[in-house]
mmCIF file of C-alpha atoms in Angstrom:
data_model
loop_
_atom_site.group_PDB
_atom_site.id
_atom_site.type_symbol
_atom_site.label_atom_id
_atom_site.label_comp_id
_atom_site.label_asym_id
_atom_site.label_seq_id
_atom_site.Cartn_x
_atom_site.Cartn_y
_atom_site.Cartn_z
ATOM 1 C CA UNK A 1 -15.017 113.574 129.201
ATOM 2 C CA UNK A 2 -15.224 117.270 128.371
ATOM 3 C CA UNK A 3 -14.634 118.665 124.897
ATOM 4 C CA UNK A 4 -13.806 121.902 123.055
ATOM 5 C CA UNK A 5 -11.154 123.000 125.536
ATOM 6 C CA UNK A 6 -7.858 124.816 124.896
ATOM 7 C CA UNK A 7 -4.984 124.661 127.368
ATOM 8 C CA UNK A 8 -2.718 127.621 126.623
ATOM 9 C CA UNK A 9 0.767 128.010 128.124
ATOM 10 C CA UNK A 10 0.071 125.569 130.966
ATOM 11 C CA UNK A 11 2.749 123.771 132.972
ATOM 12 C CA UNK A 12 1.665 120.220 133.704
ATOM 13 C CA UNK A 13 4.212 118.399 135.835
ATOM 14 C CA UNK A 14 3.518 114.853 137.040
ATOM 15 C CA UNK A 15 0.024 114.813 135.501
ATOM 16 C CA UNK A 16 -1.542 112.345 133.109
ATOM 17 C CA UNK A 17 -3.111 114.033 130.087
ATOM 18 C CA UNK A 18 -5.842 111.935 128.518
ATOM 19 C CA UNK A 19 -7.505 108.876 129.937
ATOM 20 C CA UNK A 20 -5.763 105.591 130.566
ATOM 21 C CA UNK A 21 -8.895 103.522 131.135
ATOM 22 C CA UNK A 22 -12.167 104.058 129.275
ATOM 23 C CA UNK A 23 -14.008 101.755 131.714
ATOM 24 C CA UNK A 24 -15.049 104.838 133.703
ATOM 25 C CA UNK A 25 -16.785 106.485 130.716
ATOM 26 C CA UNK A 26 -20.569 106.182 131.193
ATOM 27 C CA UNK A 27 -22.491 104.296 128.493
ATOM 28 C CA UNK A 28 -23.364 106.546 125.585
ATOM 29 C CA UNK A 29 -20.916 109.291 126.597
ATOM 30 C CA UNK A 30 -18.255 110.187 124.051
ATOM 31 C CA UNK A 31 -14.653 110.549 125.290
ATOM 32 C CA UNK A 32 -13.062 114.014 125.190
ATOM 33 C CA UNK A 33 -12.623 115.426 121.698
ATOM 34 C CA UNK A 34 -11.548 118.729 120.147
ATOM 35 C CA UNK A 35 -8.882 119.406 122.788
ATOM 36 C CA UNK A 36 -5.925 121.748 122.145
ATOM 37 C CA UNK A 37 -2.650 122.042 124.053
ATOM 38 C CA UNK A 38 -0.806 125.138 122.811
ATOM 39 C CA UNK A 39 2.485 126.361 124.265
ATOM 40 C CA UNK A 40 2.364 123.934 127.194
ATOM 41 C CA UNK A 41 5.178 122.357 129.199
ATOM 42 C CA UNK A 42 4.256 118.730 129.974
ATOM 43 C CA UNK A 43 6.718 116.524 131.837
ATOM 44 C CA UNK A 44 7.561 114.210 134.737
ATOM 45 C CA UNK A 45 4.988 111.448 134.762
ATOM 46 C CA UNK A 46 5.456 107.767 135.468
ATOM 47 C CA UNK A 47 1.733 107.035 135.219
ATOM 48 C CA UNK A 48 0.195 104.833 132.561
ATOM 49 C CA UNK A 49 3.083 104.895 130.177
ATOM 50 C CA UNK A 50 2.771 108.318 128.498
ATOM 51 C CA UNK A 51 2.691 112.067 129.062
ATOM 52 C CA UNK A 52 -0.342 112.286 126.755
ATOM 53 C CA UNK A 53 -2.356 109.067 126.522
ATOM 54 C CA UNK A 54 -5.249 108.971 124.051
ATOM 55 C CA UNK A 55 -7.779 106.204 123.468
ATOM 56 C CA UNK A 56 -10.538 105.419 121.008
ATOM 57 C CA UNK A 57 -12.829 108.432 120.599
ATOM 58 C CA UNK A 58 -10.209 110.996 121.599
ATOM 59 C CA UNK A 59 -10.543 112.596 118.175
ATOM 60 C CA UNK A 60 -9.504 116.038 116.945
ATOM 61 C CA UNK A 61 -6.808 116.605 119.570
ATOM 62 C CA UNK A 62 -4.019 119.083 118.783
ATOM 63 C CA UNK A 63 -0.703 119.315 120.612
ATOM 64 C CA UNK A 64 1.314 122.255 119.278
ATOM 65 C CA UNK A 65 4.113 124.631 120.235
ATOM 66 C CA UNK A 66 4.714 122.603 123.400
ATOM 67 C CA UNK A 67 7.543 120.828 125.183
ATOM 68 C CA UNK A 68 7.074 117.221 126.307
ATOM 69 C CA UNK A 69 9.832 115.500 128.245
ATOM 70 C CA UNK A 70 10.787 113.107 131.011
ATOM 71 C CA UNK A 71 8.127 110.458 130.626
ATOM 72 C CA UNK A 72 7.885 106.813 129.535
ATOM 73 C CA UNK A 73 6.334 107.825 126.168
ATOM 74 C CA UNK A 74 5.598 111.299 124.834
ATOM 75 C CA UNK A 75 2.267 111.027 123.026
ATOM 76 C CA UNK A 76 0.710 107.574 122.763
ATOM 77 C CA UNK A 77 -2.589 106.645 121.144
ATOM 78 C CA UNK A 78 -3.986 103.270 122.099
ATOM 79 C CA UNK A 79 -6.533 101.328 120.086
ATOM 80 C CA UNK A 80 -9.742 100.052 121.652
ATOM 81 C CA UNK A 81 -12.336 97.858 119.936
ATOM 82 C CA UNK A 82 -10.912 98.274 116.447
ATOM 83 C CA UNK A 83 -10.187 101.992 116.206
ATOM 84 C CA UNK A 84 -7.681 104.470 117.525
ATOM 85 C CA UNK A 85 -7.664 108.232 117.929
ATOM 86 C CA UNK A 86 -8.437 110.111 114.700
ATOM 87 C CA UNK A 87 -7.541 113.582 113.415
ATOM 88 C CA UNK A 88 -4.664 114.023 115.862
ATOM 89 C CA UNK A 89 -2.298 116.891 115.031
ATOM 90 C CA UNK A 90 1.145 117.027 116.648
ATOM 91 C CA UNK A 91 3.103 120.046 115.398
ATOM 92 C CA UNK A 92 5.924 122.396 116.323
ATOM 93 C CA UNK A 93 6.762 120.569 119.554
ATOM 94 C CA UNK A 94 10.014 119.728 121.295
ATOM 95 C CA UNK A 95 9.736 116.100 122.480
ATOM 96 C CA UNK A 96 12.786 114.798 124.318
ATOM 97 C CA UNK A 97 14.227 112.596 127.046
ATOM 98 C CA UNK A 98 11.564 109.922 126.704
ATOM 99 C CA UNK A 99 12.051 106.438 128.158
ATOM 100 C CA UNK A 100 15.177 107.396 130.073
ATOM 101 C CA UNK A 101 16.484 105.585 133.159
ATOM 102 C CA UNK A 102 14.167 107.540 135.474
ATOM 103 C CA UNK A 103 11.143 107.086 133.161
ATOM 104 C CA UNK A 104 11.563 103.602 131.650
ATOM 105 C CA UNK A 105 9.217 102.014 129.129
ATOM 106 C CA UNK A 106 9.524 99.161 126.653
ATOM 107 C CA UNK A 107 8.412 101.381 123.761
ATOM 108 C CA UNK A 108 9.733 104.847 124.661
ATOM 109 C CA UNK A 109 8.136 106.520 121.614
ATOM 110 C CA UNK A 110 8.289 110.237 121.097
ATOM 111 C CA UNK A 111 4.942 109.817 119.305
ATOM 112 C CA UNK A 112 3.364 106.347 119.181
ATOM 113 C CA UNK A 113 0.234 105.857 117.081
ATOM 114 C CA UNK A 114 -1.897 102.702 117.202
ATOM 115 C CA UNK A 115 -4.539 102.433 114.472
ATOM 116 C CA UNK A 116 -6.670 105.481 113.687
ATOM 117 C CA UNK A 117 -6.838 107.725 110.653
ATOM 118 C CA UNK A 118 -6.065 111.246 109.465
ATOM 119 C CA UNK A 119 -3.264 111.909 111.977
ATOM 120 C CA UNK A 120 -0.572 114.515 111.217
ATOM 121 C CA UNK A 121 2.849 114.716 112.883
ATOM 122 C CA UNK A 122 4.844 117.653 111.515
ATOM 123 C CA UNK A 123 7.549 120.208 112.253
ATOM 124 C CA UNK A 124 8.632 118.647 115.562
ATOM 125 C CA UNK A 125 12.084 118.282 117.095
ATOM 126 C CA UNK A 126 12.284 114.807 118.635
ATOM 127 C CA UNK A 127 15.426 113.629 120.404
ATOM 128 C CA UNK A 128 16.653 111.119 122.968
ATOM 129 C CA UNK A 129 13.730 108.709 122.617
ATOM 130 C CA UNK A 130 13.138 105.134 121.543
ATOM 131 C CA UNK A 131 11.442 105.150 118.130
ATOM 132 C CA UNK A 132 10.774 108.847 117.517
ATOM 133 C CA UNK A 133 7.544 108.280 115.569
ATOM 134 C CA UNK A 134 5.942 104.838 115.448
ATOM 135 C CA UNK A 135 2.861 103.822 113.479
ATOM 136 C CA UNK A 136 1.658 100.396 114.666
ATOM 137 C CA UNK A 137 -1.460 98.393 114.097
ATOM 138 C CA UNK A 138 -2.610 94.804 114.307
ATOM 139 C CA UNK A 139 -5.753 93.970 112.352
ATOM 140 C CA UNK A 140 -7.333 97.356 113.089
ATOM 141 C CA UNK A 141 -7.562 99.928 110.298
ATOM 142 C CA UNK A 142 -4.903 102.605 109.960
ATOM 143 C CA UNK A 143 -4.740 105.016 107.041
ATOM 144 C CA UNK A 144 -4.039 108.586 105.941
ATOM 145 C CA UNK A 145 -1.131 109.204 108.302
ATOM 146 C CA UNK A 146 1.268 112.071 107.618
ATOM 147 C CA UNK A 147 4.744 112.538 109.111
ATOM 148 C CA UNK A 148 6.628 115.459 107.562
ATOM 149 C CA UNK A 149 9.337 117.996 108.318
ATOM 150 C CA UNK A 150 10.308 116.469 111.663
ATOM 151 C CA UNK A 151 13.889 116.743 112.904
ATOM 152 C CA UNK A 152 14.809 113.502 114.655
ATOM 153 C CA UNK A 153 18.073 112.771 116.440
ATOM 154 C CA UNK A 154 19.577 110.471 119.048
ATOM 155 C CA UNK A 155 16.986 107.702 118.920
ATOM 156 C CA UNK A 156 17.846 104.398 120.576
ATOM 157 C CA UNK A 157 16.732 100.800 120.647
ATOM 158 C CA UNK A 158 14.147 100.166 123.378
ATOM 159 C CA UNK A 159 13.156 96.688 124.661
ATOM 160 C CA UNK A 160 10.129 96.520 122.318
ATOM 161 C CA UNK A 161 11.081 98.776 119.403
ATOM 162 C CA UNK A 162 14.090 98.924 117.145
ATOM 163 C CA UNK A 163 14.860 102.608 117.641
ATOM 164 C CA UNK A 164 13.542 103.813 114.295
ATOM 165 C CA UNK A 165 13.355 107.471 113.421
ATOM 166 C CA UNK A 166 9.973 106.761 111.837
ATOM 167 C CA UNK A 167 8.697 103.193 112.150
ATOM 168 C CA UNK A 168 5.785 101.471 110.478
ATOM 169 C CA UNK A 169 4.955 98.092 111.951
ATOM 170 C CA UNK A 170 2.223 95.609 112.751
ATOM 171 C CA UNK A 171 0.106 93.318 110.638
ATOM 172 C CA UNK A 172 -2.542 95.620 109.179
ATOM 173 C CA UNK A 173 -4.174 93.940 106.215
#
């Protein structure tokens, strides 16, 4: 639950980035925000379904100039109590080999976004994943999402998703 931290040129192998369960966050304490991963190598995790797993309140995170591979999902934001992560920037990354035989997942997104607002996904190379970029929401608000200048190749159908390059789904009103 720390904030304003930059991880620069780190190698994180077999580690969960983010927080899978917000139940451990003390009442009144805000989850980590304003976190930057720059030039990092993040790979080899089976835990909790993603290499980087963000929840409600994980706002103003930036993942840039990094390589993410060999995990069930690359970056996954999960919605809690009506909102998702906001102001996420994912840029200039190489995201690959997600949801493979050794790291299975029903979604297998390169970048999976649930709810939230003001998220930008740009200038990434995404390959060998389920849906490369997926925007999904139920009745929770989702708006002002940007996906631009991404190079996407070799996506495949996963058990839950249809293998879109960029998918927009859910029942947001």
